[in-house]
Amino acid sequence: DTEVTQTPKHLVMGMTNKKSLKCEQHMGHRAMYWYKQKAKKPPELMFVYSYEKLSINESVPSRFSPECPNSSLLNLHLHALQPEDSALYLCASSQDSGRGLGKTQYFGPGTRLLVL
Amino acid sequence: GDSVTQMEGPVTLSEEAFLTINCTYTATGYPSLFWYVQYPGEGLQLLLKATKADDKGSNKGFEATYRKETTSFHLEKGSVQVSDSAVYFCALGATSGTYKYIFGTGTRLKVLA
């Protein structure tokens, strides 16, 4: 089973709201990722968690706050977002985040976020 | 640093036509290479991968061969179907610095009945 699940599927929020995106995997993977994807563009890496510790933050604004409560779960807390943050947010997982042959990332279906 | 160059789209083909989507890469080491497909409104699905030179990845009639001499990983399918209409991303696993994926810009494929 190579399934990564994400909830909610769609989210509309105002600029003063606080919301959270959730991602879950049960493949025993120890690395989890958040990506942001704008229309007609490739995914852009935001955060990487390795063994439940934040290992990469690609200079993401602090209005995005990731959390990894355990090895199967990854959250992205959203606060005071801007309209330009509207995008598809993808979660992915892999065996681990180290360099090595074929470290394949498996993606979830994404959460489509609209900020009004 | 590492980079991926993917052919511009959109690519429009008739059903049963032959498909090639070009992907070339630059890397200091020997990266793993991947093709992902994204159907409208969905996430990325792994289509195939190759981890060393001359490896051929294949899945659902799609194939790609890791060519070290030409630094390429072109995606091919002998006979496309309408259901293959999607965006295809070539990606490599970075060989220097922090390990992460480097994605190509994506190629949109439209198959007409």
mmCIF file of C-alpha atoms in Angstrom:
data_model
loop_
_atom_site.group_PDB
_atom_site.id
_atom_site.type_symbol
_atom_site.label_atom_id
_atom_site.label_comp_id
_atom_site.label_asym_id
_atom_site.label_seq_id
_atom_site.Cartn_x
_atom_site.Cartn_y
_atom_site.Cartn_z
ATOM 1 C CA ASP A 1 0.000 0.000 0.000
ATOM 2 C CA THR A 2 1.518 3.316 -1.087
ATOM 3 C CA GLU A 3 -1.252 5.589 0.090
ATOM 4 C CA VAL A 4 -0.850 9.017 1.585
ATOM 5 C CA THR A 5 -4.096 10.646 2.680
ATOM 6 C CA GLN A 6 -4.784 14.347 3.098
ATOM 7 C CA THR A 7 -7.678 16.233 4.652
ATOM 8 C CA PRO A 8 -9.522 18.343 3.869
ATOM 9 C CA LYS A 9 -9.708 18.061 0.110
ATOM 10 C CA HIS A 10 -10.760 21.694 -0.258
ATOM 11 C CA LEU A 11 -10.429 24.623 2.141
ATOM 12 C CA VAL A 12 -11.589 28.214 1.909
ATOM 13 C CA MET A 13 -10.341 30.598 4.563
ATOM 14 C CA GLY A 14 -10.213 34.290 5.286
ATOM 15 C CA MET A 15 -7.003 36.144 5.966
ATOM 16 C CA THR A 16 -7.698 36.259 9.718
ATOM 17 C CA ASN A 17 -8.588 32.577 10.080
ATOM 18 C CA LYS A 18 -6.550 29.778 11.591
ATOM 19 C CA LYS A 19 -6.838 26.382 9.956
ATOM 20 C CA SER A 20 -4.850 23.160 9.709
ATOM 21 C CA LEU A 21 -4.084 20.670 6.962
ATOM 22 C CA LYS A 22 -3.570 17.043 7.875
ATOM 23 C CA CYS A 23 -1.540 14.305 6.212
ATOM 24 C CA GLU A 24 -1.293 10.646 7.165
ATOM 25 C CA GLN A 25 0.671 7.642 5.924
ATOM 26 C CA HIS A 26 0.894 4.062 7.184
ATOM 27 C CA MET A 27 3.804 2.820 5.099
ATOM 28 C CA GLY A 28 6.308 3.062 7.959
ATOM 29 C CA HIS A 29 8.042 5.951 6.210
ATOM 30 C CA ARG A 30 10.221 8.154 8.378
ATOM 31 C CA ALA A 31 10.377 11.213 6.123
ATOM 32 C CA MET A 32 7.421 13.454 5.346
ATOM 33 C CA TYR A 33 7.209 16.529 3.166
ATOM 34 C CA TRP A 34 5.009 19.548 2.490
ATOM 35 C CA TYR A 35 4.934 21.039 -0.991
ATOM 36 C CA LYS A 36 3.076 24.003 -2.448
ATOM 37 C CA GLN A 37 1.947 23.841 -6.063
ATOM 38 C CA LYS A 38 0.640 26.786 -8.039
ATOM 39 C CA ALA A 39 -1.316 26.248 -11.240
ATOM 40 C CA LYS A 40 0.755 24.998 -14.184
ATOM 41 C CA LYS A 41 3.924 24.827 -12.065
ATOM 42 C CA PRO A 42 5.871 21.979 -10.483
ATOM 43 C CA PRO A 43 5.603 21.421 -6.726
ATOM 44 C CA GLU A 44 7.834 23.622 -4.546
ATOM 45 C CA LEU A 45 9.285 22.083 -1.418
ATOM 46 C CA MET A 46 8.310 23.811 1.826
ATOM 47 C CA PHE A 47 9.313 21.526 4.726
ATOM 48 C CA VAL A 48 10.891 18.141 5.340
ATOM 49 C CA TYR A 49 10.530 16.119 8.527
ATOM 50 C CA SER A 50 12.927 13.285 9.140
ATOM 51 C CA TYR A 51 12.307 10.964 12.089
ATOM 52 C CA GLU A 52 9.752 13.486 13.376
ATOM 53 C CA LYS A 53 12.278 16.324 13.434
ATOM 54 C CA LEU A 54 12.202 19.293 11.088
ATOM 55 C CA SER A 55 15.204 18.918 8.801
ATOM 56 C CA ILE A 56 14.473 21.366 5.980
ATOM 57 C CA ASN A 57 12.602 24.668 5.986
ATOM 58 C CA GLU A 58 12.829 26.285 2.576
ATOM 59 C CA SER A 59 12.556 29.819 3.966
ATOM 60 C CA VAL A 60 8.799 29.509 4.312
ATOM 61 C CA PRO A 61 6.967 32.460 5.954
ATOM 62 C CA SER A 62 6.064 31.924 9.598
ATOM 63 C CA ARG A 63 2.354 32.049 8.802
ATOM 64 C CA PHE A 64 2.895 28.394 7.804
ATOM 65 C CA SER A 65 3.734 26.226 10.810
ATOM 66 C CA PRO A 66 4.424 22.514 10.359
ATOM 67 C CA GLU A 67 4.050 19.884 13.035
ATOM 68 C CA CYS A 68 4.855 16.180 13.122
ATOM 69 C CA PRO A 69 3.092 14.655 16.154
ATOM 70 C CA ASN A 70 4.241 11.115 15.300
ATOM 71 C CA SER A 71 5.820 9.153 12.485
ATOM 72 C CA SER A 72 2.519 8.709 10.638
ATOM 73 C CA LEU A 73 1.079 12.194 10.891
ATOM 74 C CA LEU A 74 2.042 15.577 9.509
ATOM 75 C CA ASN A 75 0.126 18.789 10.020
ATOM 76 C CA LEU A 76 0.427 22.222 8.488
ATOM 77 C CA HIS A 77 -1.028 25.016 10.602
ATOM 78 C CA LEU A 78 -2.117 28.103 8.717
ATOM 79 C CA HIS A 79 -2.579 31.569 10.193
ATOM 80 C CA ALA A 80 -3.014 35.020 8.677
ATOM 81 C CA LEU A 81 -2.527 33.786 5.129
ATOM 82 C CA GLN A 82 -2.512 36.030 2.085
ATOM 83 C CA PRO A 83 -4.487 35.528 -1.151
ATOM 84 C CA GLU A 84 -1.235 34.636 -2.932
ATOM 85 C CA ASP A 85 -0.982 31.595 -0.651
ATOM 86 C CA SER A 86 -3.901 30.052 -2.531
ATOM 87 C CA ALA A 87 -2.551 26.854 -4.080
ATOM 88 C CA LEU A 88 -2.619 23.059 -3.974
ATOM 89 C CA TYR A 89 -0.768 21.807 -0.878
ATOM 90 C CA LEU A 90 0.732 18.387 -1.314
ATOM 91 C CA CYS A 91 2.058 16.044 1.308
ATOM 92 C CA ALA A 92 4.529 13.290 0.476
ATOM 93 C CA SER A 93 6.422 10.601 2.334
ATOM 94 C CA SER A 94 9.475 8.456 1.704
ATOM 95 C CA GLN A 95 11.387 5.717 3.456
ATOM 96 C CA ASP A 96 13.704 8.355 4.853
ATOM 97 C CA SER A 97 15.190 11.608 3.639
ATOM 98 C CA GLY A 98 18.799 10.530 3.243
ATOM 99 C CA ARG A 99 20.628 10.324 -0.034
ATOM 100 C CA GLY A 100 20.475 6.846 -1.456
ATOM 101 C CA LEU A 101 19.320 4.950 -4.451
ATOM 102 C CA GLY A 102 15.682 5.247 -5.290
ATOM 103 C CA LYS A 103 14.404 7.174 -2.316
ATOM 104 C CA THR A 104 10.967 7.468 -3.788
ATOM 105 C CA GLN A 105 8.466 10.016 -2.594
ATOM 106 C CA TYR A 106 4.780 9.085 -2.553
ATOM 107 C CA PHE A 107 2.330 11.942 -2.786
ATOM 108 C CA GLY A 108 -1.125 12.480 -1.381
ATOM 109 C CA PRO A 109 -4.038 13.914 -3.395
ATOM 110 C CA GLY A 110 -3.519 17.399 -2.012
ATOM 111 C CA THR A 111 -5.595 20.073 -0.317
ATOM 112 C CA ARG A 112 -6.788 22.865 -2.579
ATOM 113 C CA LEU A 113 -6.637 26.053 -0.529
ATOM 114 C CA LEU A 114 -8.343 29.321 -1.390
ATOM 115 C CA VAL A 115 -7.560 32.388 0.720
ATOM 116 C CA LEU A 116 -10.067 35.212 0.446
ATOM 117 C CA GLY B 1 23.784 22.562 -8.920
ATOM 118 C CA ASP B 2 21.495 19.849 -10.179
ATOM 119 C CA SER B 3 18.791 20.730 -12.712
ATOM 120 C CA VAL B 4 16.165 19.149 -14.936
ATOM 121 C CA THR B 5 15.083 20.391 -18.350
ATOM 122 C CA GLN B 6 11.811 19.136 -19.700
ATOM 123 C CA MET B 7 10.239 19.797 -23.075
ATOM 124 C CA GLU B 8 7.661 22.535 -23.236
ATOM 125 C CA GLY B 9 4.060 21.606 -23.740
ATOM 126 C CA PRO B 10 1.321 21.303 -24.399
ATOM 127 C CA VAL B 11 1.665 18.158 -26.467
ATOM 128 C CA THR B 12 -1.472 17.225 -28.399
ATOM 129 C CA LEU B 13 -1.733 13.756 -29.933
ATOM 130 C CA SER B 14 -4.397 11.591 -31.463
ATOM 131 C CA GLU B 15 -5.337 8.372 -29.740
ATOM 132 C CA GLU B 16 -2.921 5.486 -30.530
ATOM 133 C CA ALA B 17 -0.112 7.883 -31.492
ATOM 134 C CA PHE B 18 3.447 7.422 -30.225
ATOM 135 C CA LEU B 19 4.484 9.635 -27.328
ATOM 136 C CA THR B 20 7.894 11.013 -26.426
ATOM 137 C CA ILE B 21 8.430 13.601 -23.697
ATOM 138 C CA ASN B 22 12.045 14.692 -23.453
ATOM 139 C CA CYS B 23 13.843 15.111 -20.143
ATOM 140 C CA THR B 24 17.522 15.907 -19.690
ATOM 141 C CA TYR B 25 19.371 16.551 -16.488
ATOM 142 C CA THR B 26 22.511 18.065 -15.043
ATOM 143 C CA ALA B 27 23.960 16.558 -11.901
ATOM 144 C CA THR B 28 27.351 16.285 -10.246
ATOM 145 C CA GLY B 29 26.773 12.692 -9.208
ATOM 146 C CA TYR B 30 24.541 9.827 -10.269
ATOM 147 C CA PRO B 31 20.961 10.738 -9.421
ATOM 148 C CA SER B 32 17.893 8.589 -9.223
ATOM 149 C CA LEU B 33 15.394 9.673 -11.886
ATOM 150 C CA PHE B 34 11.617 9.678 -11.736
ATOM 151 C CA TRP B 35 8.556 10.363 -13.835
ATOM 152 C CA TYR B 36 5.391 11.465 -12.079
ATOM 153 C CA VAL B 37 1.947 11.995 -13.589
ATOM 154 C CA GLN B 38 -0.653 14.445 -12.335
ATOM 155 C CA TYR B 39 -4.238 14.056 -13.519
ATOM 156 C CA PRO B 40 -6.542 17.084 -13.307
ATOM 157 C CA GLY B 41 -7.424 17.962 -9.723
ATOM 158 C CA GLU B 42 -5.190 15.271 -8.231
ATOM 159 C CA GLY B 43 -1.805 14.822 -6.593
ATOM 160 C CA LEU B 44 1.320 13.380 -8.183
ATOM 161 C CA GLN B 45 1.491 9.667 -8.865
ATOM 162 C CA LEU B 46 4.764 7.870 -9.367
ATOM 163 C CA LEU B 47 4.792 6.540 -12.920
ATOM 164 C CA LEU B 48 8.253 4.960 -13.062
ATOM 165 C CA LYS B 49 11.785 5.359 -11.834
ATOM 166 C CA ALA B 50 15.388 4.349 -12.545
ATOM 167 C CA THR B 51 18.277 4.376 -10.132
ATOM 168 C CA LYS B 52 21.369 3.739 -12.266
ATOM 169 C CA ALA B 53 22.658 4.074 -15.804
ATOM 170 C CA ASP B 54 20.965 1.865 -18.412
ATOM 171 C CA ASP B 55 18.101 1.035 -16.052
ATOM 172 C CA LYS B 56 14.744 1.022 -17.778
ATOM 173 C CA GLY B 57 11.688 1.982 -15.758
ATOM 174 C CA SER B 58 8.310 0.881 -17.045
ATOM 175 C CA ASN B 59 4.687 1.021 -15.963
ATOM 176 C CA LYS B 60 1.274 1.062 -17.680
ATOM 177 C CA GLY B 61 2.891 0.967 -21.133
ATOM 178 C CA PHE B 62 5.213 3.901 -20.374
ATOM 179 C CA GLU B 63 8.972 3.440 -20.480
ATOM 180 C CA ALA B 64 12.057 5.536 -19.818
ATOM 181 C CA THR B 65 15.732 4.567 -19.963
ATOM 182 C CA TYR B 66 18.414 6.205 -17.819
ATOM 183 C CA ARG B 67 21.028 7.337 -20.357
ATOM 184 C CA LYS B 68 24.174 8.548 -18.625
ATOM 185 C CA GLU B 69 26.015 9.378 -21.862
ATOM 186 C CA THR B 70 23.287 11.777 -22.989
ATOM 187 C CA THR B 71 22.100 12.669 -19.451
ATOM 188 C CA SER B 72 18.548 11.920 -20.502
ATOM 189 C CA PHE B 73 15.470 10.102 -19.230
ATOM 190 C CA HIS B 74 12.908 10.481 -22.008
ATOM 191 C CA LEU B 75 9.396 9.169 -21.427
ATOM 192 C CA GLU B 76 7.839 7.055 -24.197
ATOM 193 C CA LYS B 77 4.609 5.217 -24.848
ATOM 194 C CA GLY B 78 3.801 3.319 -27.992
ATOM 195 C CA SER B 79 0.073 4.024 -28.168
ATOM 196 C CA VAL B 80 -1.514 6.748 -26.053
ATOM 197 C CA GLN B 81 -5.108 6.773 -24.871
ATOM 198 C CA VAL B 82 -7.445 9.632 -24.012
ATOM 199 C CA SER B 83 -7.053 8.602 -20.369
ATOM 200 C CA ASP B 84 -3.328 9.456 -20.545
ATOM 201 C CA SER B 85 -4.187 13.158 -20.766
ATOM 202 C CA ALA B 86 -2.386 14.681 -17.782
ATOM 203 C CA VAL B 87 0.693 16.653 -16.775
ATOM 204 C CA TYR B 88 3.950 14.699 -16.641
ATOM 205 C CA PHE B 89 6.846 15.744 -14.388
ATOM 206 C CA CYS B 90 10.421 14.531 -14.662
ATOM 207 C CA ALA B 91 12.359 14.669 -11.379
ATOM 208 C CA LEU B 92 15.755 13.760 -9.998
ATOM 209 C CA GLY B 93 17.030 13.125 -6.513
ATOM 210 C CA ALA B 94 19.636 15.807 -5.779
ATOM 211 C CA THR B 95 23.242 14.603 -5.712
ATOM 212 C CA SER B 96 24.771 17.506 -3.831
ATOM 213 C CA GLY B 97 23.761 19.595 -0.873
ATOM 214 C CA THR B 98 20.563 18.745 0.919
ATOM 215 C CA TYR B 99 18.845 15.746 -0.575
ATOM 216 C CA LYS B 100 15.571 16.702 -2.238
ATOM 217 C CA TYR B 101 13.752 16.349 -5.519
ATOM 218 C CA ILE B 102 14.498 18.671 -8.418
ATOM 219 C CA PHE B 103 11.441 18.835 -10.674
ATOM 220 C CA GLY B 104 11.172 19.724 -14.322
ATOM 221 C CA THR B 105 8.588 22.295 -15.342
ATOM 222 C CA GLY B 106 6.041 19.664 -16.373
ATOM 223 C CA THR B 107 4.612 18.775 -19.786
ATOM 224 C CA ARG B 108 0.888 18.827 -20.387
ATOM 225 C CA LEU B 109 -0.342 16.024 -22.655
ATOM 226 C CA LYS B 110 -3.709 16.134 -24.352
ATOM 227 C CA VAL B 111 -4.891 13.062 -26.244
ATOM 228 C CA LEU B 112 -7.779 13.457 -28.669
ATOM 229 C CA ALA B 113 -10.198 10.660 -29.541
#
